[in-house]
Coordinates of C-alpha atoms in Angstrom, one line a residue:
M1 CA 0.0 0.0 0.0
R2 CA 1.3 3.4 -0.9
T3 CA 2.3 5.8 1.9
I4 CA 0.7 9.2 1.8
D5 CA 3.1 12.1 2.3
E6 CA 2.2 14.2 5.2
H7 CA 1.4 17.4 3.3
L8 CA -1.1 15.7 1.0
R9 CA -2.6 13.9 4.0
E10 CA -3.1 17.2 5.9
Q11 CA -4.6 18.9 2.9
L12 CA -7.1 16.2 2.1
L13 CA -8.2 15.8 5.7
A14 CA -8.6 19.5 6.3
P15 CA -12.1 21.0 5.4
E16 CA -12.3 23.3 2.4
Y17 CA -10.5 26.5 3.2
H18 CA -12.9 28.7 1.3
T19 CA -16.7 28.0 1.1
G20 CA -19.9 30.0 0.9
V21 CA -18.5 32.6 -1.5
R22 CA -21.0 35.4 -2.1
L23 CA -20.9 38.5 -4.4
S24 CA -22.1 41.8 -3.0
P25 CA -25.1 43.4 -4.7
D26 CA -23.0 46.1 -6.3
G27 CA -20.5 43.5 -7.6
Q28 CA -17.6 45.1 -5.9
S29 CA -16.9 42.8 -2.9
V30 CA -16.8 39.1 -2.1
A31 CA -17.6 37.6 1.3
V32 CA -16.5 34.0 2.1
I33 CA -16.5 31.5 4.9
R34 CA -12.9 30.6 5.7
T35 CA -12.4 27.4 7.7
T36 CA -9.3 27.3 9.8
A37 CA -8.0 24.7 12.3
R38 CA -9.9 26.5 15.0
G39 CA -13.2 26.8 13.1
P40 CA -15.1 29.0 10.6
E41 CA -14.4 32.7 10.1
I42 CA -16.3 35.3 8.0
V43 CA -14.0 37.2 5.7
L44 CA -14.8 40.2 3.5
D45 CA -12.3 41.0 0.7
D46 CA -9.5 39.3 2.7
R47 CA -10.5 41.1 5.9
L48 CA -11.6 39.1 8.9
L49 CA -15.0 40.2 10.2
A50 CA -16.0 37.5 12.6
A51 CA -14.6 34.3 14.1
E52 CA -17.1 31.5 14.8
H53 CA -14.9 28.9 16.3
D54 CA -16.7 25.7 17.5
Q55 CA -19.7 26.7 15.4
T56 CA -21.1 25.5 12.1
V57 CA -21.8 28.4 9.7
T58 CA -24.1 28.2 6.7
D59 CA -26.3 30.2 4.3
L60 CA -24.0 33.3 4.1
R61 CA -25.9 36.0 2.2
W62 CA -25.8 39.7 1.7
A63 CA -28.6 42.1 2.7
A64 CA -30.3 43.1 -0.5
D65 CA -29.0 46.7 -0.2
G66 CA -25.4 45.5 0.7
S67 CA -25.5 47.0 4.2
A68 CA -24.8 43.8 6.0
L69 CA -24.2 40.1 5.8
Y70 CA -26.5 37.4 7.3
Y71 CA -25.7 33.8 8.1
R72 CA -27.0 31.0 10.3
R73 CA -24.8 29.4 12.9
A74 CA -25.1 26.5 15.4
L75 CA -22.9 24.9 18.0
R76 CA -21.0 22.3 15.9
G77 CA -23.1 19.2 15.3
T78 CA -26.3 20.5 17.0
E79 CA -28.2 22.1 14.0
K80 CA -30.0 24.6 16.4
W81 CA -29.6 27.5 14.1
Q82 CA -29.2 31.2 15.1
L83 CA -29.4 34.1 12.7
V84 CA -26.6 36.5 12.8
R85 CA -26.4 40.0 11.2
L86 CA -22.8 41.2 10.5
E87 CA -22.0 44.7 9.3
P88 CA -19.0 45.2 7.0
G89 CA -17.3 47.2 9.8
G90 CA -17.4 44.0 12.0
A91 CA -20.3 44.8 14.3
A92 CA -22.4 41.6 14.8
E93 CA -25.7 40.8 16.5
V94 CA -27.7 37.7 16.9
V95 CA -31.2 38.3 15.6
P96 CA -33.6 37.4 18.5
A97 CA -35.7 34.3 17.6
A98 CA -37.8 31.9 19.7
G99 CA -36.3 28.7 18.4
P100 CA -34.0 27.5 15.6
V101 CA -34.1 29.6 12.4
A102 CA -35.1 27.4 9.5
E103 CA -34.9 29.9 6.6
F104 CA -34.6 33.6 5.9
W105 CA -34.9 36.2 3.1
T106 CA -33.7 39.8 2.7
A107 CA -35.0 43.0 1.2
G108 CA -33.4 46.4 1.6
D109 CA -31.8 46.4 5.1
R110 CA -34.6 44.1 6.5
V111 CA -34.6 40.4 7.0
A112 CA -37.6 38.0 7.3
F113 CA -37.0 34.6 9.0
A114 CA -39.0 31.6 10.1
A115 CA -38.4 30.2 13.6
G116 CA -40.7 27.6 15.2
G117 CA -42.9 27.7 12.2
V118 CA -43.7 31.5 12.7
L119 CA -42.6 34.3 10.4
H120 CA -40.9 37.4 11.7
V121 CA -39.4 40.6 10.1
S122 CA -36.5 42.4 11.6
A123 CA -34.6 45.6 10.8
P124 CA -31.3 46.9 12.3
G125 CA -31.8 48.0 15.9
R126 CA -35.4 46.8 16.1
E127 CA -36.9 43.8 17.8
P128 CA -38.4 41.4 15.3
D129 CA -42.1 41.8 14.5
Q130 CA -44.3 38.7 14.1
V131 CA -46.0 39.3 10.7
S132 CA -48.3 36.3 10.5
A133 CA -50.1 34.0 12.9
D134 CA -50.1 31.2 10.4
R135 CA -47.7 28.3 10.7
Y136 CA -46.0 26.5 7.8
H137 CA -43.3 23.9 7.4
R138 CA -41.8 26.2 4.9
W139 CA -42.8 29.8 4.2
L140 CA -43.6 31.6 1.0
V141 CA -42.3 35.2 1.1
D142 CA -42.2 37.6 -1.8
R143 CA -39.4 40.1 -2.7
E144 CA -40.9 42.8 -0.4
L145 CA -40.9 40.3 2.5
R146 CA -44.6 40.0 2.5
P147 CA -45.9 36.6 3.8
R148 CA -47.8 35.0 0.9
G149 CA -48.4 31.5 2.2
G150 CA -46.3 28.4 2.5
I151 CA -46.1 24.6 2.5
R152 CA -48.2 22.5 4.8
L153 CA -47.1 18.9 5.2
Q154 CA -49.9 16.3 5.0
P155 CA -50.2 13.1 7.2
D156 CA -49.5 10.9 4.2
G157 CA -46.2 12.6 3.4
G158 CA -47.7 14.9 0.7
L159 CA -47.9 18.7 0.8
H160 CA -50.2 21.6 0.1
L161 CA -48.9 24.8 -1.3
V162 CA -50.9 27.7 0.0
V163 CA -50.7 31.0 -1.8
D164 CA -52.7 34.1 -0.6
G165 CA -55.0 31.9 1.5
A166 CA -55.8 29.3 -1.2
V167 CA -54.4 25.9 -1.8
R168 CA -52.9 26.2 -5.2
L169 CA -51.1 22.9 -5.5
A170 CA -51.6 19.6 -3.7
L171 CA -48.9 17.0 -4.1
G172 CA -48.8 13.4 -2.9
P173 CA -45.9 11.7 -1.2
D174 CA -44.4 10.6 -4.4
D175 CA -43.9 14.2 -5.6
S176 CA -43.3 16.1 -2.4
T177 CA -39.6 15.4 -2.3
T178 CA -38.9 17.0 -5.6
F179 CA -40.8 20.2 -4.8
A180 CA -39.1 23.5 -4.2
V181 CA -40.0 27.2 -4.3
V182 CA -37.7 29.3 -6.5
G183 CA -39.2 32.7 -5.7
F184 CA -41.5 35.4 -6.9
A185 CA -41.3 37.7 -9.9
A186 CA -40.7 41.4 -9.1
D187 CA -44.4 42.3 -9.4
G188 CA -45.4 39.5 -7.0
R189 CA -48.0 38.1 -9.3
T190 CA -46.2 34.9 -10.3
V191 CA -44.3 32.4 -8.2
Y192 CA -41.8 30.0 -9.7
L193 CA -41.6 26.4 -8.5
L194 CA -39.7 23.2 -9.2
S195 CA -41.8 19.9 -9.3
A196 CA -41.9 16.5 -11.0
H197 CA -45.6 16.2 -10.5
D198 CA -47.3 14.4 -13.4
A199 CA -44.0 14.7 -15.4
P200 CA -41.1 12.4 -16.3
T201 CA -38.5 14.9 -14.9
R202 CA -38.4 17.7 -12.4
R203 CA -39.3 20.9 -14.3
L204 CA -39.6 24.7 -13.7
L205 CA -43.2 25.9 -13.4
A206 CA -44.7 29.4 -13.2
L207 CA -47.9 29.6 -11.1
E208 CA -50.2 32.6 -11.3
C209 CA -51.0 33.6 -7.7
A210 CA -54.5 35.0 -8.4
T211 CA -55.8 32.0 -10.4
G212 CA -53.6 29.0 -9.7
R213 CA -53.0 28.5 -13.4
Q214 CA -49.5 27.1 -14.1
H215 CA -47.4 26.4 -17.1
T216 CA -44.0 24.8 -17.7
V217 CA -41.2 27.3 -18.2
F218 CA -38.4 24.7 -18.8
A219 CA -38.2 20.9 -18.8
H220 CA -35.5 18.5 -20.0
P221 CA -36.7 15.2 -21.4
D222 CA -34.3 13.0 -19.4
L223 CA -32.8 15.0 -16.5
D224 CA -34.2 16.9 -13.6
V225 CA -33.7 20.6 -13.1
E226 CA -31.4 20.6 -10.1
G227 CA -28.7 22.4 -8.3
Y228 CA -25.1 21.5 -7.3
P229 CA -23.7 21.2 -3.8
I230 CA -22.2 24.6 -3.7
G231 CA -24.9 26.4 -5.7
G232 CA -28.7 27.1 -5.4
P233 CA -31.6 25.1 -6.7
G234 CA -30.5 25.1 -10.3
V235 CA -32.5 28.2 -11.4
W236 CA -31.2 31.7 -11.7
C237 CA -33.4 34.7 -12.1
D238 CA -32.7 38.1 -13.7
P239 CA -31.9 40.2 -10.6
R240 CA -33.8 43.2 -12.1
T241 CA -37.1 41.4 -12.9
G242 CA -37.1 38.2 -10.8
E243 CA -37.9 36.3 -14.0
P244 CA -35.9 33.0 -14.4
D245 CA -33.5 33.1 -17.3
I246 CA -31.1 30.2 -16.7
C247 CA -31.7 26.6 -15.6
Q248 CA -29.3 23.8 -14.8
T249 CA -29.4 20.0 -15.3
V250 CA -26.7 17.6 -14.1
G251 CA -26.0 14.5 -16.0
Q252 CA -22.4 13.4 -15.8
R253 CA -21.5 17.1 -15.8
P254 CA -23.6 20.2 -15.0
Q255 CA -25.2 22.0 -18.0
L256 CA -26.7 25.4 -18.2
H257 CA -29.8 26.2 -20.3
G258 CA -30.7 29.7 -21.3
L259 CA -34.4 30.7 -21.1
G260 CA -35.3 33.3 -23.6
R261 CA -31.6 34.3 -23.8
P262 CA -28.5 32.6 -25.3
T263 CA -27.2 29.7 -23.2
P264 CA -24.2 31.0 -21.2
V265 CA -21.0 29.6 -22.7
F266 CA -17.8 29.4 -20.7
A267 CA -14.4 28.2 -21.9
V268 CA -13.9 25.0 -20.0
G269 CA -11.2 22.3 -20.2
P270 CA -11.9 18.6 -20.9
D271 CA -11.8 17.7 -17.2
E272 CA -13.7 20.6 -15.7
A273 CA -17.2 22.2 -15.5
M274 CA -18.3 25.8 -15.0
L275 CA -21.1 26.8 -12.5
L276 CA -22.9 30.0 -12.0
L277 CA -23.2 31.0 -8.3
D278 CA -24.2 34.7 -8.0
R279 CA -25.0 37.9 -9.9
S280 CA -24.8 41.6 -9.1
T281 CA -28.0 43.6 -8.9
D282 CA -27.4 45.3 -12.3
D283 CA -26.3 41.9 -13.8
S284 CA -23.0 43.3 -15.0
T285 CA -20.9 40.9 -12.9
W286 CA -21.3 37.1 -12.3
L287 CA -19.6 35.0 -9.7
T288 CA -18.7 31.6 -11.2
V289 CA -16.8 28.6 -10.2
R290 CA -14.6 26.3 -12.2
V291 CA -14.9 22.7 -10.9
R292 CA -12.3 20.1 -11.4
S293 CA -12.0 16.5 -10.2
D294 CA -8.2 16.5 -10.1
G295 CA -7.5 19.8 -8.3
P296 CA -9.0 22.7 -6.3
I297 CA -12.1 24.5 -7.6
R298 CA -11.5 28.1 -8.7
Y299 CA -13.8 31.0 -8.1
E300 CA -13.9 33.8 -10.7
L301 CA -15.7 37.0 -11.6
V302 CA -17.0 37.2 -15.1
A303 CA -18.4 40.1 -17.1
P304 CA -21.2 38.3 -19.1
D305 CA -21.3 40.8 -21.9
T306 CA -17.6 40.7 -22.7
G307 CA -16.5 37.4 -21.2
A308 CA -13.7 39.1 -19.3
T309 CA -12.6 37.0 -16.3
R310 CA -10.9 37.9 -13.0
P311 CA -9.6 35.0 -10.8
L312 CA -10.6 35.3 -7.1
L313 CA -9.6 32.3 -5.0
V314 CA -9.5 28.5 -4.7
N315 CA -11.2 26.3 -2.2
R316 CA -8.1 24.3 -1.3
P317 CA -5.0 26.5 -1.9
G318 CA -2.6 23.9 -0.4
L319 CA -3.3 21.6 -3.3
A320 CA -2.9 24.1 -6.2
G321 CA -0.5 22.8 -8.8
R322 CA -0.3 19.3 -7.4
R323 CA -0.7 16.3 -9.8
L324 CA -3.7 14.3 -8.6
P325 CA -6.0 11.5 -10.0
R326 CA -9.3 12.4 -11.7
L327 CA -12.8 11.0 -11.6
D328 CA -13.6 9.1 -14.8
D329 CA -17.2 8.5 -16.0
L330 CA -18.6 5.1 -14.9
H331 CA -21.5 3.4 -16.7
V332 CA -22.9 0.1 -15.4
T333 CA -25.7 -2.2 -16.6
A334 CA -27.5 -3.6 -13.6
G335 CA -28.6 -7.2 -13.5
D336 CA -32.1 -6.3 -14.6
G337 CA -30.9 -4.1 -17.5
V338 CA -31.2 -0.7 -15.9
C339 CA -28.3 1.7 -16.9
L340 CA -26.5 3.2 -13.9
H341 CA -24.2 6.2 -14.0
G342 CA -21.4 7.3 -11.7
Y343 CA -17.7 7.8 -11.5
A344 CA -14.5 5.9 -10.7
M345 CA -11.1 7.2 -9.5
R346 CA -7.9 5.2 -9.9
P347 CA -4.6 6.0 -8.3
L348 CA -2.1 7.7 -10.5
D349 CA -0.1 5.5 -12.9
T350 CA -1.9 2.2 -12.2
T351 CA -3.2 -0.5 -14.5
G352 CA -5.1 -3.7 -14.0
P353 CA -7.5 -4.8 -11.3
L354 CA -7.2 -2.9 -8.0
P355 CA -8.5 -3.2 -4.5
T356 CA -11.6 -1.1 -4.5
V357 CA -13.6 1.0 -2.1
V358 CA -17.2 1.6 -3.1
I359 CA -18.1 5.0 -1.7
V360 CA -21.9 5.1 -1.3
H361 CA -23.6 8.4 -1.3
G362 CA -26.2 9.3 1.3
G363 CA -29.8 10.5 1.1
P364 CA -30.6 8.0 -0.2
A365 CA -32.2 10.5 -2.6
G366 CA -28.9 12.2 -3.0
R367 CA -26.4 11.6 -5.8
D368 CA -22.8 11.6 -6.7
Y369 CA -21.5 14.6 -8.8
F370 CA -18.4 15.4 -10.9
R371 CA -16.4 17.3 -8.3
F372 CA -13.2 17.4 -6.3
H373 CA -13.8 14.5 -4.0
A374 CA -11.3 14.7 -1.1
L375 CA -12.3 11.3 0.3
A376 CA -11.8 9.6 -3.0
Q377 CA -8.4 11.4 -3.3
Y378 CA -7.5 10.0 0.1
V379 CA -8.5 6.5 -0.9
A380 CA -6.5 6.8 -4.1
A381 CA -3.5 8.0 -2.2
L382 CA -3.7 4.8 -0.2
G383 CA -3.5 2.8 -3.4
F384 CA -7.2 1.9 -3.8
Q385 CA -9.6 2.5 -6.5
S386 CA -13.0 4.0 -5.6
L387 CA -16.4 3.6 -7.3
H388 CA -19.2 6.1 -7.0
V389 CA -22.6 4.7 -8.2
N390 CA -25.8 6.6 -8.7
Y391 CA -27.9 3.7 -7.7
R392 CA -31.7 3.8 -8.4
G393 CA -33.4 6.2 -6.1
S394 CA -30.7 8.8 -6.7
R395 CA -31.9 12.2 -7.8
G396 CA -31.3 14.1 -11.0
F397 CA -32.1 11.3 -13.5
G398 CA -35.9 11.6 -13.8
T399 CA -39.0 10.6 -11.9
A400 CA -39.0 6.9 -12.8
F401 CA -35.4 6.4 -11.7
R402 CA -36.0 8.2 -8.4
R403 CA -39.2 6.4 -7.5
A404 CA -37.5 3.0 -8.4
G405 CA -35.7 3.4 -5.0
D406 CA -38.9 3.5 -2.9
G407 CA -39.1 0.4 -0.8
E408 CA -35.7 -0.8 -2.0
W409 CA -33.5 -0.1 1.1
G410 CA -31.6 -3.3 1.3
G411 CA -33.2 -4.5 -2.0
R412 CA -32.6 -3.3 -5.5
M413 CA -30.6 -0.2 -4.4
Q414 CA -28.2 -2.5 -2.6
Q415 CA -28.0 -4.9 -5.6
D416 CA -27.1 -2.0 -7.8
L417 CA -23.9 -1.6 -5.8
Y418 CA -23.1 -5.3 -6.1
D419 CA -23.7 -5.2 -9.8
A420 CA -21.3 -2.3 -10.2
I421 CA -18.6 -4.3 -8.4
A422 CA -19.3 -7.3 -10.7
D423 CA -19.2 -5.1 -13.8
G424 CA -15.9 -3.5 -12.7
A425 CA -14.5 -7.0 -12.2
R426 CA -15.6 -8.1 -15.7
Q427 CA -13.9 -5.0 -17.2
G428 CA -10.6 -5.9 -15.4
L429 CA -10.7 -2.8 -13.1
V430 CA -11.8 -4.3 -9.8
D431 CA -10.1 -7.0 -7.8
P432 CA -13.2 -8.9 -6.7
D433 CA -11.4 -10.4 -3.7
R434 CA -10.5 -7.0 -2.3
V435 CA -13.7 -4.9 -2.1
A436 CA -14.8 -2.6 0.8
L437 CA -17.9 -0.4 1.1
L438 CA -17.8 3.0 2.8
G439 CA -20.5 5.6 3.3
A440 CA -22.2 8.1 5.6
S441 CA -25.8 8.1 6.7
Y442 CA -27.7 5.9 4.2
G443 CA -24.3 5.1 2.7
G444 CA -23.2 3.8 6.1
Y445 CA -26.3 1.7 6.3
A446 CA -25.6 0.1 2.9
A447 CA -22.0 -0.6 3.9
L448 CA -23.0 -2.3 7.2
L449 CA -25.7 -4.3 5.4
A450 CA -23.1 -5.6 2.9
A451 CA -20.8 -6.6 5.7
C452 CA -23.6 -8.5 7.4
T453 CA -25.1 -10.2 4.4
R454 CA -22.4 -10.5 1.7
P455 CA -19.1 -11.2 3.5
D456 CA -18.3 -13.3 0.4
L457 CA -18.2 -10.1 -1.7
V458 CA -17.1 -7.5 0.8
R459 CA -13.9 -7.8 2.8
C460 CA -14.8 -4.9 5.2
A461 CA -17.1 -1.9 5.7
V462 CA -16.8 1.6 7.0
A463 CA -19.9 3.6 8.2
F464 CA -20.3 7.1 9.4
S465 CA -23.5 8.0 11.3
P466 CA -25.5 5.0 9.9
P467 CA -29.1 4.1 10.7
C468 CA -28.7 0.5 11.7
D469 CA -32.3 -0.7 12.5
L470 CA -35.1 0.1 10.0
A471 CA -37.7 -1.3 12.3
A472 CA -36.7 1.2 15.0
L473 CA -36.4 4.0 12.5
V474 CA -40.0 3.4 11.2
G475 CA -41.5 2.5 14.5
D476 CA -39.9 5.4 16.6
T477 CA -38.7 8.0 14.2
P478 CA -36.1 10.3 15.8
A479 CA -37.4 13.8 16.6
Y480 CA -35.3 15.4 13.9
W481 CA -37.2 13.5 11.2
R482 CA -40.7 13.6 12.6
P483 CA -41.9 16.5 10.4
L484 CA -40.9 14.4 7.4
A485 CA -41.7 11.0 8.9
A486 CA -44.3 10.0 6.3
T487 CA -41.8 10.8 3.5
L488 CA -39.0 8.9 5.2
H489 CA -41.3 5.9 5.7
R490 CA -42.3 6.0 2.0
H491 CA -38.7 5.8 1.0
I492 CA -38.0 2.9 3.2
L493 CA -41.3 0.9 2.8
G494 CA -42.6 1.9 -0.7
D495 CA -45.9 0.1 -0.9
H496 CA -44.9 -2.6 1.5
P497 CA -46.7 -2.6 4.9
A498 CA -44.7 -1.7 8.0
D499 CA -44.1 -5.3 8.9
A500 CA -41.4 -5.5 11.7
D501 CA -40.1 -8.8 10.5
W502 CA -39.6 -7.6 7.0
L503 CA -37.9 -4.4 8.2
R504 CA -35.6 -6.5 10.5
G505 CA -34.7 -8.6 7.5
R506 CA -33.2 -5.5 5.9
S507 CA -31.5 -4.1 9.0
P508 CA -27.9 -4.7 9.8
R509 CA -28.8 -4.6 13.6
H510 CA -30.7 -7.9 13.2
L511 CA -28.4 -9.6 10.7
L512 CA -25.2 -9.7 12.8
S513 CA -23.2 -13.0 13.0
P514 CA -19.7 -14.1 13.6
D515 CA -19.4 -14.5 9.8
A516 CA -19.9 -10.8 9.1
A517 CA -17.1 -8.9 7.5
P518 CA -15.2 -6.5 9.8
M519 CA -16.9 -3.2 10.4
L520 CA -15.7 0.2 11.5
I521 CA -18.4 2.6 12.7
A522 CA -17.8 6.3 13.6
H523 CA -20.6 8.4 15.1
G524 CA -20.9 11.9 16.3
A525 CA -22.2 12.2 19.9
R526 CA -24.2 15.3 19.0
D527 CA -25.9 13.8 16.0
P528 CA -29.6 14.9 15.9
R529 CA -30.5 12.8 12.8
V530 CA -29.3 9.4 13.9
P531 CA -28.9 9.4 17.7
V532 CA -25.6 8.0 18.9
A533 CA -27.5 5.6 21.1
Q534 CA -28.4 3.7 17.9
A535 CA -24.8 3.1 17.0
E536 CA -23.9 2.0 20.5
D537 CA -26.9 -0.4 20.6
F538 CA -25.5 -1.9 17.3
V539 CA -22.0 -2.2 18.7
A540 CA -23.3 -3.9 21.9
A541 CA -25.4 -6.3 19.7
A542 CA -22.3 -7.0 17.5
D543 CA -20.3 -7.9 20.7
R544 CA -23.0 -10.3 21.8
A545 CA -23.1 -11.9 18.3
A546 CA -19.3 -12.1 18.1
A547 CA -19.4 -10.0 15.0
P548 CA -16.2 -8.0 14.3
V549 CA -16.8 -4.3 14.9
T550 CA -14.6 -1.3 15.8
Y551 CA -16.4 1.8 17.1
L552 CA -15.2 5.4 17.2
R553 CA -17.3 7.9 19.1
L554 CA -16.6 11.5 18.2
D555 CA -17.9 13.6 21.1
G556 CA -17.6 17.0 19.4
E557 CA -19.3 16.1 16.2
G558 CA -22.9 15.7 14.8
H559 CA -24.2 13.9 11.7
H560 CA -21.2 15.1 9.7
V561 CA -17.5 15.1 10.7
T562 CA -16.4 18.7 10.2
T563 CA -13.2 19.5 12.3
T564 CA -9.7 18.8 11.2
Q565 CA -8.9 17.2 14.5
S566 CA -11.7 14.7 14.3
R567 CA -11.0 14.0 10.6
R568 CA -7.3 13.2 11.5
V569 CA -8.4 10.7 14.1
L570 CA -11.1 9.2 11.9
F571 CA -9.1 8.8 8.8
R572 CA -6.0 7.5 10.5
R573 CA -8.3 4.8 11.8
I574 CA -9.7 4.2 8.4
E575 CA -6.2 3.9 6.9
E576 CA -5.2 1.3 9.5
F577 CA -8.5 -0.6 9.1
L578 CA -8.2 -0.8 5.3
E579 CA -4.6 -1.9 5.6
V580 CA -5.5 -4.8 7.8
H581 CA -8.7 -5.9 6.2
L582 CA -8.4 -4.9 2.5
V583 CA -4.7 -5.4 1.9
H584 CA -4.0 -8.3 4.3
D585 CA -6.1 -11.3 5.2
H586 CA -8.6 -10.0 7.7
R587 CA -9.2 -13.5 9.0
T588 CA -5.8 -13.7 10.6
A589 CA -5.7 -10.1 11.8
A590 CA -5.7 -9.3 15.6
P591 CA -9.2 -8.1 16.7
A592 CA -9.6 -4.3 16.9
P593 CA -10.9 -2.7 20.1
A594 CA -14.7 -2.6 20.3
I595 CA -15.0 1.0 21.4
A596 CA -12.7 4.0 21.1
V597 CA -13.8 7.4 22.4
H598 CA -12.4 10.6 21.0
P599 CA -13.1 13.6 23.3

């Protein structure tokens, strides 16, 4: 196994240095979240404005008039969000809110925000005013911050969209997960929506508020309109009119589509993609990002009329100029003939079959993207190939493909991963005797299930924050998921009744045996989505069943592992684990400790 040089190791384990990049309304300044070893910092044009160490920071945005920045913060891992107003001079205040802030909007120097299902509007130096007695799961707010309605979840997992007091759209559980509100036109008469209701793909709709009439603004025949992890929902509106003028789909690469205007064209290389992130109020300056799979992503300012470009910054400056492997496109024919798409990364300068780590994305209605994948780079630096499969149920590839995952936790979705391994072996890329699964959340569930049920195929499994017991998840949904419990149950069960025996038959917790492949589980003690008690119950059950398990509890983390310190501990353990179980014969290896606690 290849040894990673320490500089590369540190750069891959560190979080992205620059994230959340935002262009000021006048196009003259750029704000960014800079992540240091101590934690996040808010920086404006290279000037430190605020240090938010031991916090998670998200949703950095400008006030519409450029007078301040707003962002949400929460004690790392807790997801109990506060709203912070930060002036360019550095003065900061927490906007008073009775509960976690779920969403917010700006107009002028004011901000509207939803906390505890209630909508408030605040201006600098004033206590927030409650502007509506209604309660919604998600609010509908126009460009003047007027409450116009919202989304009400239904007991069956569907939703009602209420606009100006009338239900204008009723969606069942099959369609609610693809629904999103883009925003209002400047005159407030039209609201733009994303939905796959009664359509083969997720499309952009315009809904007339007064009548409820709707029409399709844009639809792709095969792909959904969707965003990208560092961007918005995949629709951009003219900042002067609020009318959508650019949409995005994501197949193997993101693609922009002009609506009533020429499709934006950027000069891109063969192994990169260009994304649009932000636009100035007069639309004379665009913030774009150039994405690569073999190096840092690069933020640039572009003048759309002339094409003139000014480089800004990169997300991982410590890796600039370094030769690294790339993601190659992966196409797999599943056992039942369905075509699956994804990516593969091989270590530099390698040929022939390789030990392989299947990195399973979460969601499960997430997906893998063409991007710089630090975890895949780390795996490649260890000498392993990685596969990234958009198994059925993944988003972006149309309604039928997404719905094909309902009820297939542990079923067809799992088999898609196994089929990708078999296809890679047939192509001479995968060493079928040296395969591991690794994933977080749903991906962790899939990894553990493979270890428990297919030790003939999988040598070992690594799981971050995995749900381990579907019967418990359906029968006693954690508080975090209860507002969306019906939707979650639909994903897990499909049309199958909630039969405990059937659920246990697809749950790693109830499939443990001494024959299971070795498992490494890491879990954040602050995780609100999958409580850490579930992981510890799994570890205790594995001990009783004499199943080989190593457990790493990360006391300062939540559902995601975010700090450099925790990542160093975790990935050192992964490196040792894969060395023992994927390179050497795991049957002769000394047993690992059952529990390790990282304070």
